[in-house]
Coordinates of C-alpha atoms and ligand atoms in Angstrom, one line a residue:
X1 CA 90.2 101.1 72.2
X2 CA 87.2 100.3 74.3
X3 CA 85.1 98.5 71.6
X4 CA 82.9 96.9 72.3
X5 CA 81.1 99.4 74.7
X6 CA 81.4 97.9 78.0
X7 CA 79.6 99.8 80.7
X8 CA 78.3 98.4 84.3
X9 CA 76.0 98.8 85.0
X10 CA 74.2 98.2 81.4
X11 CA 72.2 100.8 80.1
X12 CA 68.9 100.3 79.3
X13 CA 68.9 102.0 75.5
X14 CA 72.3 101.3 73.7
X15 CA 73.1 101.6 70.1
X16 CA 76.4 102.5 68.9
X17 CA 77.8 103.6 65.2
X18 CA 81.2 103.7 63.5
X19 CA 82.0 107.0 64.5
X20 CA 84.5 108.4 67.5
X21 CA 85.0 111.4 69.2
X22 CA 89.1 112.1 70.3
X23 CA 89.5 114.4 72.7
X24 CA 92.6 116.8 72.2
X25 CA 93.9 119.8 73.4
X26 CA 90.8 122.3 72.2
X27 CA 88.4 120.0 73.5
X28 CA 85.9 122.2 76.1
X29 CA 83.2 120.9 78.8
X30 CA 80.0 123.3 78.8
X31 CA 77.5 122.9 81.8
X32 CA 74.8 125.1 82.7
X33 CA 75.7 126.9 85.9
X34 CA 73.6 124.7 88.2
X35 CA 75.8 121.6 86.3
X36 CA 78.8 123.1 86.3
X37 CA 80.1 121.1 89.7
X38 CA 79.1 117.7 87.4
X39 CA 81.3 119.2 84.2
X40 CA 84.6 120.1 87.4
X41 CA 83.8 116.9 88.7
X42 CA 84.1 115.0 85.1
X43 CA 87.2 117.4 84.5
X44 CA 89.0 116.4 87.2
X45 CA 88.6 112.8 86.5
X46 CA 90.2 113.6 83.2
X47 CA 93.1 115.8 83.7
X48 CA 95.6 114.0 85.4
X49 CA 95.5 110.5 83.4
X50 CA 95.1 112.6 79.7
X51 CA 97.3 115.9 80.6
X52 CA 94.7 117.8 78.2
X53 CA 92.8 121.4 79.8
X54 CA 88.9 120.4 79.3
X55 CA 88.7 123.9 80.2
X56 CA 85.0 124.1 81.9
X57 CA 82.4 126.5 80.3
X58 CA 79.3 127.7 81.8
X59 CA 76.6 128.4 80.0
X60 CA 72.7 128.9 80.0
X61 CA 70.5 127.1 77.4
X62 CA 71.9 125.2 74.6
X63 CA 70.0 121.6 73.1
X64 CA 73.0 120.4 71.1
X65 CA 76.7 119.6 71.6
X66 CA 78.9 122.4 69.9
X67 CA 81.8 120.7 68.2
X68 CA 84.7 119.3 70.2
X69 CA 82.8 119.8 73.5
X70 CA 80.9 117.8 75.9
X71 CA 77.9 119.9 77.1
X72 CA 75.7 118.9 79.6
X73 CA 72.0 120.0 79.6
X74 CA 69.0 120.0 81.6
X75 CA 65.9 118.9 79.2
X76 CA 62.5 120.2 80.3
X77 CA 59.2 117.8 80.4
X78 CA 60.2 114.8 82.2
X79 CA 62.1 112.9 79.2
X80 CA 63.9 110.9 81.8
X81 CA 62.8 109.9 85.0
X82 CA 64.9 110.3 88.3
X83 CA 68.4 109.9 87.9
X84 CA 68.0 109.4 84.0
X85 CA 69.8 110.5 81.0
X86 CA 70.5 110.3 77.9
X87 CA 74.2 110.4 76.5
X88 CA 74.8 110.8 72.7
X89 CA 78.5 110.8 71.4
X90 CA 78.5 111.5 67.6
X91 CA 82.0 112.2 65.8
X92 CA 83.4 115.0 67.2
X93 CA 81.0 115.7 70.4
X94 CA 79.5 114.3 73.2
X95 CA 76.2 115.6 75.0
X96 CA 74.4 114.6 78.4
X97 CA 71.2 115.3 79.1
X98 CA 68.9 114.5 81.8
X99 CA 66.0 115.6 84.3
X100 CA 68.1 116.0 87.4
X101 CA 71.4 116.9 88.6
X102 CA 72.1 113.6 90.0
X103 CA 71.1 111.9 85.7
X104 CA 73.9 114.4 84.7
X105 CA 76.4 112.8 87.1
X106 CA 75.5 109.1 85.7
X107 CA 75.7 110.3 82.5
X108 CA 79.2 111.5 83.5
X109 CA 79.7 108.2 84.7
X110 CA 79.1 106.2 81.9
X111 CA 81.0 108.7 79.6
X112 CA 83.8 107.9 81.6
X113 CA 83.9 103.8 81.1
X114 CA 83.3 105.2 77.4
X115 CA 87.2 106.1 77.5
X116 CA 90.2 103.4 77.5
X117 CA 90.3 102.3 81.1
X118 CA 93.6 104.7 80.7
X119 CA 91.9 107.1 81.6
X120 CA 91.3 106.5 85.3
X121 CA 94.5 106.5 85.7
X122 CA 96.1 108.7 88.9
X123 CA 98.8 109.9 87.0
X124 CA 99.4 110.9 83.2
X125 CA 98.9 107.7 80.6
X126 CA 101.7 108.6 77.9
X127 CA 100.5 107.1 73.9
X128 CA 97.0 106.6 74.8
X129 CA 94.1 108.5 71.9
X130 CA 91.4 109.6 73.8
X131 CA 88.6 107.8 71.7
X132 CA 85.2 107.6 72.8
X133 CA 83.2 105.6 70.5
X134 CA 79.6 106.7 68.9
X135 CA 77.2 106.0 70.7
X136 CA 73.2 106.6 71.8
X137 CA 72.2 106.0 75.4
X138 CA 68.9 106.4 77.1
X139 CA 69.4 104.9 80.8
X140 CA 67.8 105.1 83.7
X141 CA 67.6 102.9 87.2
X142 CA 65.4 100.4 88.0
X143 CA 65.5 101.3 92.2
X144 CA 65.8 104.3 93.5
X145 CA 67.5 102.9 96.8
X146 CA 70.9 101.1 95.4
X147 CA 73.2 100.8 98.6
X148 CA 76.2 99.9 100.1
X149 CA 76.4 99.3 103.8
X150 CA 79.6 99.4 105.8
X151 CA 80.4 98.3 109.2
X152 CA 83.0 101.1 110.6
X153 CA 82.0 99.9 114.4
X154 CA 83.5 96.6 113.7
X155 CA 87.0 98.0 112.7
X156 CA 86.8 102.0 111.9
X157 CA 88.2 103.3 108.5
X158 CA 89.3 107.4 108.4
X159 CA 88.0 109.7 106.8
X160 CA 89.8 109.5 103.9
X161 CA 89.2 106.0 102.9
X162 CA 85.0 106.6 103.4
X163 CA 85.7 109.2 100.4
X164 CA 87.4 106.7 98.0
X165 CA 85.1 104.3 98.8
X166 CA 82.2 106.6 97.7
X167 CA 83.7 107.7 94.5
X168 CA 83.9 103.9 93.9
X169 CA 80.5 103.8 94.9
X170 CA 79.9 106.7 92.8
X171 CA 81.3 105.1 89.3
X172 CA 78.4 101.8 90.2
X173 CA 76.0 104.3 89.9
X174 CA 75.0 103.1 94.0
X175 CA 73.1 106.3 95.3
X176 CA 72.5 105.1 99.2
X177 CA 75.4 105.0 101.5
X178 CA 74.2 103.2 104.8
X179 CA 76.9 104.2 107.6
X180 CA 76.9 101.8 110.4
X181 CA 78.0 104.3 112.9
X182 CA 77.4 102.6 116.1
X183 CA 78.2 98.8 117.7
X184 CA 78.9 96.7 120.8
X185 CA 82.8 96.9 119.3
X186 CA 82.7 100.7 118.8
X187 CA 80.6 104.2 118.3
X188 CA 82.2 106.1 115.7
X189 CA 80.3 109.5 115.5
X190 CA 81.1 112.5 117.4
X191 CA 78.4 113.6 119.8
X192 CA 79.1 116.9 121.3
X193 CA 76.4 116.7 123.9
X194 CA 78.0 112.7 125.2
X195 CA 81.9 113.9 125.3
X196 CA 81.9 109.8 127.0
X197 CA 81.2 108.5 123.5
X198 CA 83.9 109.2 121.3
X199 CA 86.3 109.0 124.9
X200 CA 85.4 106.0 126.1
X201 CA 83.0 104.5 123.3
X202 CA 85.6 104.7 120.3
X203 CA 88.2 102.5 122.2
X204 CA 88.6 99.0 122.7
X205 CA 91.8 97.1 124.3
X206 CA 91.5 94.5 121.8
X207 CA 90.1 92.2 119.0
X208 CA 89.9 89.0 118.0
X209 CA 92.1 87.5 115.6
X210 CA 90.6 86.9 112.0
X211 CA 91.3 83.3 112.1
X212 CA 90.5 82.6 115.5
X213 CA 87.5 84.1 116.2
X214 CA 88.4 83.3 120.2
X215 CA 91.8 84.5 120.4
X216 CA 92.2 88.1 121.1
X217 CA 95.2 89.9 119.7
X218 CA 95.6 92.3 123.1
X219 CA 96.1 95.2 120.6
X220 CA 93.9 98.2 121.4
X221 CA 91.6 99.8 118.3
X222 CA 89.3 102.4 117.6
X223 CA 88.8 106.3 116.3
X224 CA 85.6 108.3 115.3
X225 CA 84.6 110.8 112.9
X226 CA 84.4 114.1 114.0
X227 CA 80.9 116.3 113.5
X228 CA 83.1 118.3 111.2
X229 CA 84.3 115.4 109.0
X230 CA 80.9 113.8 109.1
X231 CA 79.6 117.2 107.3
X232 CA 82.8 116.9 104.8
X233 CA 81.9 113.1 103.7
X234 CA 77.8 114.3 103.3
X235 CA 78.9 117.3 101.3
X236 CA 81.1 114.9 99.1
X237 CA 78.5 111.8 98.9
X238 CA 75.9 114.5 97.8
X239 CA 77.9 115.9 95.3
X240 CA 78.3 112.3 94.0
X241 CA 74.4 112.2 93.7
X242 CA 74.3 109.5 97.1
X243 CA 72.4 109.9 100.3
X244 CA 74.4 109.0 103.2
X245 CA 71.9 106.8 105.7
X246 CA 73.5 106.8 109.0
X247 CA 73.0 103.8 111.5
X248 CA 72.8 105.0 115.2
X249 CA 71.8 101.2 116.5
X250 CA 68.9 101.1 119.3
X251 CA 68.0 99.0 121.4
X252 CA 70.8 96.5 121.1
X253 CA 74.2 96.5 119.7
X254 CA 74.7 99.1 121.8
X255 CA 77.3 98.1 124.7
X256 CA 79.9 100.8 123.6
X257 CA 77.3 103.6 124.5
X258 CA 77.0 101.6 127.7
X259 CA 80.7 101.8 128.7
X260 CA 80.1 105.4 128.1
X261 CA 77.5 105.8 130.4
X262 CA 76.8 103.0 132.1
X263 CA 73.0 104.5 134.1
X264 CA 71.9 103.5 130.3
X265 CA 71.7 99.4 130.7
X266 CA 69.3 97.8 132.5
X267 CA 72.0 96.9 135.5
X268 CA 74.2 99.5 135.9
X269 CA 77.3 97.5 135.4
X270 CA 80.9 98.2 134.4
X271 CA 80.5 97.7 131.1
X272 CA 83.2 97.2 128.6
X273 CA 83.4 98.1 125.2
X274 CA 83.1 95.0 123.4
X275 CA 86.0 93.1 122.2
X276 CA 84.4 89.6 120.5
X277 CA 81.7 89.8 118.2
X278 CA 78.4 88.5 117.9
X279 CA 75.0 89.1 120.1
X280 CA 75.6 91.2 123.3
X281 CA 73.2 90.5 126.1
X282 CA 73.4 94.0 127.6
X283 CA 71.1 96.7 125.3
X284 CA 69.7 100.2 126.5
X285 CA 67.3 100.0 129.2
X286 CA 63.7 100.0 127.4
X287 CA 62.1 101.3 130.9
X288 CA 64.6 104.2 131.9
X289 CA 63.4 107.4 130.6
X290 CA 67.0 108.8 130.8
X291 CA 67.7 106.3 128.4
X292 CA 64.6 107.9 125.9
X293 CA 66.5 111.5 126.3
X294 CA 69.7 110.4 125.5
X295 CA 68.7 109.2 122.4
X296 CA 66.7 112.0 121.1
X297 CA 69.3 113.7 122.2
X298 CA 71.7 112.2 120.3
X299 CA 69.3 111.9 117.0
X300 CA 69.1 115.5 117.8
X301 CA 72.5 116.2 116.5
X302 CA 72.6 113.1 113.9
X303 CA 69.5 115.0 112.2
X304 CA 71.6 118.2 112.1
X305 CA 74.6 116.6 110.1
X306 CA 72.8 114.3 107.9
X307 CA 69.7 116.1 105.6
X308 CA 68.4 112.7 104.3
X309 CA 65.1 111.9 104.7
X310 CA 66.0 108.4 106.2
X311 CA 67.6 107.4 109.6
X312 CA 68.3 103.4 110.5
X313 CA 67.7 102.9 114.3
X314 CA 68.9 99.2 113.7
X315 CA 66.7 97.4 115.6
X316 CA 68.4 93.9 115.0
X317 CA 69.7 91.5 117.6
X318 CA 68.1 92.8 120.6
X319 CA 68.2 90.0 123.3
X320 CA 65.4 90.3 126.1
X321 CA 67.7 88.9 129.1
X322 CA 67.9 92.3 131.0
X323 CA 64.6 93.7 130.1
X324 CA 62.9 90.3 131.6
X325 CA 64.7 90.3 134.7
X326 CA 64.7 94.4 135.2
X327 CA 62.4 96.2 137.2
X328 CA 62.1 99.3 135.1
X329 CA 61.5 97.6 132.0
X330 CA 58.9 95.2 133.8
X331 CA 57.2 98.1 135.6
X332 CA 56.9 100.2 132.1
X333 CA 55.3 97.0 130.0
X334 CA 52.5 96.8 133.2
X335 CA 52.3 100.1 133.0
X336 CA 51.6 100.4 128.5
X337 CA 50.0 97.2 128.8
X338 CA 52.4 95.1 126.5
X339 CA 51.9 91.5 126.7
X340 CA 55.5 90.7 126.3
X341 CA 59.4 92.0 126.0
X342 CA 58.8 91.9 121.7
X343 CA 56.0 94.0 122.5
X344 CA 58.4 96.3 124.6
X345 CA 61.0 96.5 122.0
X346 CA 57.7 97.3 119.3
X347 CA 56.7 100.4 121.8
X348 CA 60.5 101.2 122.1
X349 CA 60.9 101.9 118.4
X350 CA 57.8 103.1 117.5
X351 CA 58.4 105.9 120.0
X352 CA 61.5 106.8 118.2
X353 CA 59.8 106.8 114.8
X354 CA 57.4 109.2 116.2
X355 CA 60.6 111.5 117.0
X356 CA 61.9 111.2 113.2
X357 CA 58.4 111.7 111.6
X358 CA 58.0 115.2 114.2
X359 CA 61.2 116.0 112.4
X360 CA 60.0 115.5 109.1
X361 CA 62.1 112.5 108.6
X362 CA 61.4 108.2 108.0
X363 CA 62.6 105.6 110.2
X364 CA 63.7 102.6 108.5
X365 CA 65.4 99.7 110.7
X366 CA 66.3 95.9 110.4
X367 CA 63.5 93.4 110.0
X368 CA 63.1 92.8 113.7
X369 CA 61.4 95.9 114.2
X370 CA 58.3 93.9 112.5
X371 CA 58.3 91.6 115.7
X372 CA 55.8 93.2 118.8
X373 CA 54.0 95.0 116.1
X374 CA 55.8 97.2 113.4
X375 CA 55.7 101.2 113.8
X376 CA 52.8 102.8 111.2
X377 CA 55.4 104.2 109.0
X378 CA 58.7 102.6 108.5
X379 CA 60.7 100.6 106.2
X380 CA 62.2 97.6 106.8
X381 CA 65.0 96.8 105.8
X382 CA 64.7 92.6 105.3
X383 CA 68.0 90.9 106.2
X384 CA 67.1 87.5 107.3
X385 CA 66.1 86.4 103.7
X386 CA 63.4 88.3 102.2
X387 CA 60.5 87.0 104.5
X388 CA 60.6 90.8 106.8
X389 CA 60.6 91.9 103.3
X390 CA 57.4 90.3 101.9
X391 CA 55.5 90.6 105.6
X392 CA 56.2 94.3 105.8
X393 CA 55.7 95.4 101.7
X394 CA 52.2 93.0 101.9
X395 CA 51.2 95.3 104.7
X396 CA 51.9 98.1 102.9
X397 CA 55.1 99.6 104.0
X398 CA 57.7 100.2 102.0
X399 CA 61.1 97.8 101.9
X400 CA 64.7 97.6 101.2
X401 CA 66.1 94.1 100.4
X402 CA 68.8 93.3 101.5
X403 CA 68.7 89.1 102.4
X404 CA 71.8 87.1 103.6
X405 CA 70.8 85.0 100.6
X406 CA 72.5 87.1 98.1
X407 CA 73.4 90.6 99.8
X408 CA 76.2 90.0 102.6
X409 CA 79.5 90.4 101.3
X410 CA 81.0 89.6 104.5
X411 CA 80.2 85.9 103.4
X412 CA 82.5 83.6 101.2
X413 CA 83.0 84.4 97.7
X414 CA 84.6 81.4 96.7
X415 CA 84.1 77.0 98.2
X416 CA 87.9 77.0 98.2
X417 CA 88.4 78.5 102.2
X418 CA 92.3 78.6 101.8
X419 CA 92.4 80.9 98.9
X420 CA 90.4 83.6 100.5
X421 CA 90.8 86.2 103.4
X422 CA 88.9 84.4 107.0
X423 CA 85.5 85.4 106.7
X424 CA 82.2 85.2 109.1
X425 CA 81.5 82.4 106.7
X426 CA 78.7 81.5 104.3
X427 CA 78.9 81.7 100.4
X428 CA 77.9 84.1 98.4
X429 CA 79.8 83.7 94.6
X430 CA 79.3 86.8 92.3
X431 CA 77.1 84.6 89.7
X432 CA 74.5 84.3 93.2
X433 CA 74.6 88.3 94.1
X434 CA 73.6 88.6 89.9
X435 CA 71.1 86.4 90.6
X436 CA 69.4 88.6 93.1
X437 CA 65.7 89.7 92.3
X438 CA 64.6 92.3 95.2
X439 CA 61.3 91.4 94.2
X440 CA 61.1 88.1 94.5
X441 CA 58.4 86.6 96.8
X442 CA 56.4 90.4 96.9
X443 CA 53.1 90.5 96.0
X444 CA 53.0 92.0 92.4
X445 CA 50.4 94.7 93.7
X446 CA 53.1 95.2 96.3
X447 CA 56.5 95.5 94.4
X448 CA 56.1 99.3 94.3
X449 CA 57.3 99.2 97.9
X450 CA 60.7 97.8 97.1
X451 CA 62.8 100.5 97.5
X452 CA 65.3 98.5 95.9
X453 CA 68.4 96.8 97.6
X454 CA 72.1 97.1 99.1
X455 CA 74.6 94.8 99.7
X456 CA 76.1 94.7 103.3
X457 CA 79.7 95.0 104.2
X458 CA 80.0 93.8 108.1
X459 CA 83.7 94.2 109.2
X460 CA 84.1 92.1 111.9
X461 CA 86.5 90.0 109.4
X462 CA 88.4 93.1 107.9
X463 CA 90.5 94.9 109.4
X464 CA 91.7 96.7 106.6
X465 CA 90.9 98.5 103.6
X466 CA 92.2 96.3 101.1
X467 CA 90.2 93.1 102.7
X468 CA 87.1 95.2 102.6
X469 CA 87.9 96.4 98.6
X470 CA 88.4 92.9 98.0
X471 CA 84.8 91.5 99.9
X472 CA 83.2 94.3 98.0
X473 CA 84.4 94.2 94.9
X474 CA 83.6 92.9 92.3
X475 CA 80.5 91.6 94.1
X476 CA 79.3 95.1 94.0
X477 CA 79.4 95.6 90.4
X478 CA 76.7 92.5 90.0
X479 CA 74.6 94.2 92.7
X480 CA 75.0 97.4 91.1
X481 CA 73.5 96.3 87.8
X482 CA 70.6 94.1 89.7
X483 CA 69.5 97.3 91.4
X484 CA 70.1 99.6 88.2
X485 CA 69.3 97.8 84.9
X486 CA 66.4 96.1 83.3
X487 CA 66.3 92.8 84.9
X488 CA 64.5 90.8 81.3
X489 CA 68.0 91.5 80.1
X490 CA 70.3 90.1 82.3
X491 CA 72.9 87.8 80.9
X492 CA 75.7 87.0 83.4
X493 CA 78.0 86.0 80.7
X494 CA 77.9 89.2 78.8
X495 CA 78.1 90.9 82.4
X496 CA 81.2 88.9 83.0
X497 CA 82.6 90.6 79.3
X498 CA 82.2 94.0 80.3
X499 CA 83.7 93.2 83.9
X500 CA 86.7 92.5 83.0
X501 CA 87.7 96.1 81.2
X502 CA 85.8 97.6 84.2
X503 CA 88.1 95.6 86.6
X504 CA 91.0 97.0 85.2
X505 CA 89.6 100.6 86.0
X506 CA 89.4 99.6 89.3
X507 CA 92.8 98.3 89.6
X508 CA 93.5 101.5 88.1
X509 CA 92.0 103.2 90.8
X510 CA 93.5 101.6 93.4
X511 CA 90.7 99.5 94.5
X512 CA 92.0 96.1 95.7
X513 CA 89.0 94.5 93.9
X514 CA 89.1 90.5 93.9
X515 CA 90.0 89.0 90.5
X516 CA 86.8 86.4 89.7
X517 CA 88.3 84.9 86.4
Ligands
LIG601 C1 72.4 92.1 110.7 O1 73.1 91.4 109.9 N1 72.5 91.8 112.0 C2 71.5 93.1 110.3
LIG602 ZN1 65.6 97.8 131.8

């Protein structure tokens, strides 16, 4: 039996009593209609691992569980705040309740790691007693942003895979998935009106080898989404209560939409799709209005398959090489009257964020876009420690941290090199990523523009799955609670406690998740 309760991320309100609930075969789930895809969902957790029917029942109205169901509720009058709920398991039943569609799913959530870790299971547990124990929850997140990034332009994972790693996103209670669609090393989203993209941009001949950054491996790699899987994964992340952010990088990082089409760059070169990492000299050309259209263009079609209100433009790692020695870009800074290529880059994203706010939506890029003068309205997302962070929230825009102090998981999780996958390199333990404050360093009478925080997963070190489950986890899980729960009540040692049993659901799940103890 799961005793004690051990739920990550911790819930603000726990008590529990010496009661259970079993589930058997009679055991129903009621939702309200507008629920009922939360009560399938939470169903089809549960089948396969406990074999029992949790037939699901819709039904209008209701304020307390019937016995031997779990019924889910709206309540009226803001009891809980966004994404809130409460969960009360009393002997015999089990009720959720909460504001918002996505609280019922995180009540779902934590119902879930209420059961014996059994029960995530992907095929039927024989001799396990589906116990919950008693318990009162009230629970809701501290952020509203709590994101994962992934790098899929580094090394591209299918479809499939971006699904489990949402539902593993999904069971951290992370709401923001930021999709890093576009790199020097690969674009990775279907654009019907640039056929080149996916033909020539999706492709390189090879890659360097993880542990020789200057050895390539002469093995060709690459693949895209189509528009019609991208609409499958937002459909599924939104049904998991996250907002997919995608990442269509501008003004640099952008070689492989160069190789595409090559009239973009400021020299009109043959330009390859990248095959080594790090900091491209060749960007889109900031002084070529073809280069303008193209990417409205394409933002025009990225708008159409993601609804959420934000859209990353990167903005990171733009070198001014071309633009200093290119006649078009020089001619368009005389022209505007900016002082210098930061300046350029300034007027070259705040055009784009006045494209996004036409549409009705917020730009939000990588601290960079503060230098030349930050557009009026967007976030910044503060990667280079939380210094963009602190500039941008004391001037009054809004911020997500995410510092390579605490947030890249691409880093080293432990000092001993030879026990781990090759990495980028850095350190960044588990006990550091817990330590994480988004907060720290803002103004107080600024900290209501901290969005909140993500944790970063750049692939140029993983080519597979399992090396990315294993930078991920469980370094997520500590980011998860930092982002969700109330930081006076941290305590790394209890947090450690409830990891273990949480691993094991993991491991369960399939996730290769890195053992810390
Ligand atoms: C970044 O790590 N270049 C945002
Ligand atoms: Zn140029």
């Amino acid at each position: 039996m799961n005793n004690p309760v051990s739920i990550i991320p911790q819930p603000g309100y726990l008590t529990t009593g010496a009661g259970v609930f079993t589930l058997n075969a009679d055991t129903r789930i009621i939702a309200p209609a507008a629920a009922a895809r939360v009560a399938e969902q939470f169903a089809a957790w549960l089948r396969v691992p406990t074999s029992l029917p949790l037939p699901v029942e819709t039904q209008s109205g209701g304020t307390a569980a019937e016995p031997n169901t779990i019924t889910l509720m709206f309540t009226q009058g803001g009891e809980f705040g966004r994404e809130g709920y409460g969960l009360q398991v009393t002997p015999g039943a089990a009720a959720i309740r909460a504001t918002d569609i996505n609280g019922l799913m995180h009540g779902a959530q934590t119902l879930r790691q209420l059961l014996p870790v059994e029960a995530e299971s992907r095929s039927a547990a024989s001799g396990v007693e589906w116990v919950i124990p008693e318990v009162t929850i009230e629970d809701e997140p501290r952020f509203g942003w709590r994101g994962l990034h992934l790098d899929v332009g580094r090394h591209f994972f299918p479809a499939a895979y971006i699904k489990k790693f949402l539902d593993t996103m999904a069971l951290h209670k992370f709401n923001v998935f930021h999709w890093h669609l576009t790199e020097d090393q690969g674009w990775r989203v279907e654009i019907k009106r640039y056929s080149e993209l996916i033909e020539v941009g999706a492709w390189r001949d090879a890659s360097p080898y993880p542990a020789d950054r200057y050895t390539l491996d002469n093995t060709p790699h690459g693949g895209f989404y189509t528009q019609e899987e991208v609409r499958d994964i937002v459909a599924y992340a939104q049904a998991l209560g996250i907002t997919i952010v995608p990442e269509i990088e501008m003004p640099g990082h952008a070689v492989a939409a160069l190789a595409s089409y090559p009239e973009l760059g400021c020299v009109g070169r043959d330009y390859k799709v990248r095959t080594y990492w790090g900091i491209a000299e060749d960007v889109f050309c900031a002084g070529n209005p073809e280069v303008y259209t193209f990417l409205e263009n394409v933002l025009d079609e990225v708008l159409a398959l993601f609804p959420g209100e934000y859209i990353h433009i990167g903005g990171d790692e733009c070198p001014k090489v071309r633009w200093k020695a290119c006649p078009k870009c020089q001619a368009l800074m005389q022209r505007e009257g900016l002082a210098d290529e930061h300046e350029l880059q300034s007027y070259f994203i705040r055009h784009f964020e006045r494209y996004l706010n036409e549409r009705g939506r917020r730009l939000i890029g990588w601290d960079e876009i503060l230098e030349g003068g930050l557009a009026p309205n967007a976030t910044v997302m503060s990667w280079r420690g939380a210094k963009g962070g602190i500039e941008a929230a004391s001037a009054g825009h809004d911020v997500v941290m995410t510092p390579n102090t605490y947030c890249y998981f691409d880093y080293y999780q432990s000092e001993d090199h030879s026990a781990e996958p090759p990495t980028i390199g850095g350190y960044i333990p588990l006990e550091k990523v817990y330590a994480f404050d988004p907060t720290e360093g803002i103004p107080a009478d600024k900290t209501a523009h901290v969005l909140g925080g993500q944790g970063n997963i750049w692939t140029e070190y993983m080519p597979t799955t399992e090396i990315v489950e294993y930078m991920a986890f469980p370094r997520a899980a500590a980011m998860a609670e930092v982002l969700w729960s109330d930081p006076t009540t941290r305590d790394y040692a209890d947090f450690l406690r409830r990891l273990r049993p949480f691993l094991q659901r993991l491991d369960s799940l399939g996730v290769t998740c890195r053992n810390p103890f």
